[in-house]
Amino acid sequence: STMFYVYPSPILLIEKPIFYSIIFDVTEREFQRSELYREKEFLKITLTSMGDGVIAMDINGIITQANRAALQILKQSFEDLVDLPFYEKIPLFAIKQNTPLPDVITQVIHRSNTLVFNDNILVHDKNGNSIPISCTITPIMNENKTIYGAVMVFRDISAENERKQHI
């Protein structure tokens, strides 16, 4: 079905009010709005239900999103993380020395490359416990390849490490 927006407006013409209307066909715009909403909801549900932790940051490394798995691994609330610099809130550590890594988020954003850490880094949860993780940090780009943020996908590999030690 076709949708229209009507904008009526009175004007005075030789001291007589005359009404005119501008009519816009907004069918395509409303269809696009509906499709965008549907796609956004689909992605939101997908992100929420993932078993891996996902944290998104803007171009300045400020945390903008974190899914449920990320919050559980880090024992943090969304409010504890959002709108704060990633590296101040979630520093990454070299597993062997337990020393902080340089700011890899800024590196990913400025060099526009993906970094993969399979099993040699740690994060600390809210209680200070060390958690070995596997993670991938990737720049987020628009269709023109302009970077506007980064995303880190990670998982707790504690159980895998324990199994390896028992073998």
C-alpha positions as a printed NumPy array, in Angstrom:
array([[  0.   ,   0.   ,   0.   ],
       [  1.087,   3.566,  -0.629],
       [  1.766,   5.953,   2.242],
       [  1.56 ,   9.723,   2.094],
       [  2.449,  12.589,   4.39 ],
       [  0.302,  15.672,   3.949],
       [  1.532,  19.092,   5.09 ],
       [ -1.36 ,  21.612,   5.051],
       [ -0.682,  25.319,   5.382],
       [ -2.91 ,  28.403,   5.182],
       [ -1.819,  31.495,   3.264],
       [ -3.541,  34.843,   2.812],
       [ -4.219,  35.806,  -0.783],
       [ -5.932,  39.172,  -1.199],
       [ -7.171,  38.953,   2.371],
       [ -8.759,  35.573,   1.817],
       [ -7.308,  32.536,   3.547],
       [ -6.427,  29.808,   1.142],
       [ -5.25 ,  26.402,   2.177],
       [ -2.71 ,  24.508,   0.228],
       [ -1.138,  21.146,   0.904],
       [  2.084,  19.487,  -0.021],
       [  1.729,  15.762,  -0.408],
       [  4.725,  13.443,  -0.243],
       [  4.757,   9.787,  -1.189],
       [  6.734,   8.264,   1.714],
       [  6.161,   4.616,   0.859],
       [  9.817,   3.922,   0.002],
       [ 11.142,   5.87 ,   2.98 ],
       [  8.862,   3.986,   5.391],
       [  9.823,   0.672,   3.807],
       [ 13.534,   1.516,   4.248],
       [ 12.935,   2.6  ,   7.846],
       [ 11.144,  -0.661,   8.574],
       [ 13.922,  -2.71 ,   6.933],
       [ 16.598,  -0.835,   8.885],
       [ 14.747,  -1.468,  12.15 ],
       [ 14.35 ,  -5.171,  11.305],
       [ 18.046,  -5.507,  10.468],
       [ 19.081,  -3.653,  13.617],
       [ 16.907,  -5.917,  15.776],
       [ 18.272,  -9.017,  14.039],
       [ 21.857,  -7.924,  14.755],
       [ 21.   ,  -6.988,  18.343],
       [ 19.493, -10.424,  19.013],
       [ 22.438, -12.158,  17.327],
       [ 24.957, -10.173,  19.369],
       [ 23.075, -10.757,  22.616],
       [ 22.836, -14.514,  22.114],
       [ 26.471, -15.132,  21.109],
       [ 28.578, -17.251,  23.453],
       [ 31.723, -15.224,  22.754],
       [ 32.263, -11.855,  24.385],
       [ 31.902,  -8.896,  22.034],
       [ 32.952,  -5.342,  22.876],
       [ 32.625,  -2.508,  20.353],
       [ 34.49 ,   0.78 ,  20.588],
       [ 34.328,   4.058,  18.709],
       [ 37.271,   5.655,  16.87 ],
       [ 38.641,   6.95 ,  20.191],
       [ 38.582,   3.537,  21.867],
       [ 35.518,   4.405,  23.974],
       [ 33.349,   1.373,  24.695],
       [ 29.958,   1.695,  23.001],
       [ 28.581,  -1.857,  23.214],
       [ 29.193,  -5.046,  25.16 ],
       [ 27.178,  -8.235,  24.889],
       [ 26.023, -10.461,  27.738],
       [ 28.905, -12.94 ,  27.33 ],
       [ 31.511, -10.143,  27.629],
       [ 29.847,  -8.853,  30.782],
       [ 29.771, -12.364,  32.294],
       [ 33.421, -13.093,  31.509],
       [ 34.534,  -9.741,  32.963],
       [ 32.009,  -9.817,  35.832],
       [ 31.028,  -6.268,  34.895],
       [ 27.752,  -4.483,  34.276],
       [ 27.071,  -2.597,  31.059],
       [ 27.103,   0.641,  33.058],
       [ 30.588,  -0.241,  34.402],
       [ 31.975,  -0.277,  30.852],
       [ 29.99 ,   1.882,  28.454],
       [ 31.302,   5.353,  27.564],
       [ 34.697,   4.59 ,  29.123],
       [ 38.064,   4.076,  27.402],
       [ 38.66 ,   0.392,  26.66 ],
       [ 42.253,   0.402,  27.761],
       [ 41.546,   2.034,  31.104],
       [ 38.73 ,  -0.398,  31.857],
       [ 39.967,  -3.625,  30.234],
       [ 43.738,  -3.653,  29.803],
       [ 45.172,  -6.713,  28.092],
       [ 48.157,  -8.515,  29.632],
       [ 50.884, -10.784,  28.265],
       [ 50.179, -14.166,  29.821],
       [ 53.797, -15.133,  30.585],
       [ 54.9  , -11.922,  32.312],
       [ 51.447, -10.685,  33.369],
       [ 52.499,  -7.251,  32.075],
       [ 50.158,  -4.847,  30.275],
       [ 50.267,  -4.899,  26.484],
       [ 50.481,  -1.61 ,  24.608],
       [ 47.156,  -0.123,  23.516],
       [ 46.28 ,  -2.614,  20.767],
       [ 42.891,  -0.995,  20.152],
       [ 44.525,   2.243,  18.997],
       [ 46.965,   0.163,  16.925],
       [ 44.101,  -1.645,  15.173],
       [ 42.262,   1.612,  14.488],
       [ 45.288,   3.559,  13.203],
       [ 46.859,   0.758,  11.188],
       [ 43.518,  -0.647,  10.02 ],
       [ 44.62 ,  -4.208,  10.577],
       [ 43.155,  -7.141,  12.483],
       [ 45.01 ,  -8.601,  15.448],
       [ 44.517, -12.189,  16.561],
       [ 45.652, -13.506,  19.951],
       [ 45.066, -17.245,  20.222],
       [ 46.167, -18.059,  23.736],
       [ 48.788, -15.689,  25.051],
       [ 46.87 , -12.863,  26.73 ],
       [ 44.898, -12.225,  29.89 ],
       [ 42.174,  -9.873,  31.04 ],
       [ 41.295,  -9.241,  34.655],
       [ 37.7  ,  -9.434,  35.791],
       [ 36.126,  -6.907,  38.142],
       [ 37.45 ,  -8.879,  41.132],
       [ 41.033,  -8.843,  39.814],
       [ 41.082, -12.506,  38.746],
       [ 43.245, -13.254,  35.697],
       [ 41.357, -14.824,  32.802],
       [ 43.22 , -16.271,  29.816],
       [ 41.431, -15.352,  26.599],
       [ 41.588, -15.918,  22.898],
       [ 40.55 , -12.817,  20.955],
       [ 40.347, -11.068,  17.626],
       [ 40.345,  -7.269,  17.381],
       [ 39.138,  -5.86 ,  14.074],
       [ 38.558,  -2.325,  12.786],
       [ 34.971,  -1.353,  11.94 ],
       [ 34.751,   0.373,   8.54 ],
       [ 32.042,   1.933,   6.438],
       [ 31.555,   1.255,   2.722],
       [ 34.307,   3.801,   1.89 ],
       [ 36.815,   1.972,   4.134],
       [ 36.76 ,   4.817,   6.652],
       [ 37.405,   3.387,  10.105],
       [ 34.973,   4.485,  12.797],
       [ 35.775,   2.031,  15.563],
       [ 36.9  ,  -1.454,  16.478],
       [ 35.38 ,  -4.642,  17.825],
       [ 36.955,  -7.257,  20.059],
       [ 35.529, -10.783,  20.03 ],
       [ 36.913, -12.963,  22.803],
       [ 36.348, -16.072,  24.843],
       [ 37.554, -17.442,  28.137],
       [ 39.986, -20.296,  27.444],
       [ 40.574, -21.307,  31.092],
       [ 38.892, -24.698,  30.663],
       [ 40.826, -25.414,  27.446],
       [ 44.11 , -24.58 ,  29.159],
       [ 43.273, -26.903,  32.073],
       [ 42.472, -29.768,  29.66 ],
       [ 45.786, -29.215,  27.859],
       [ 47.691, -29.397,  31.156],
       [ 46.074, -32.745,  32.041],
       [ 47.051, -34.337,  28.736]])
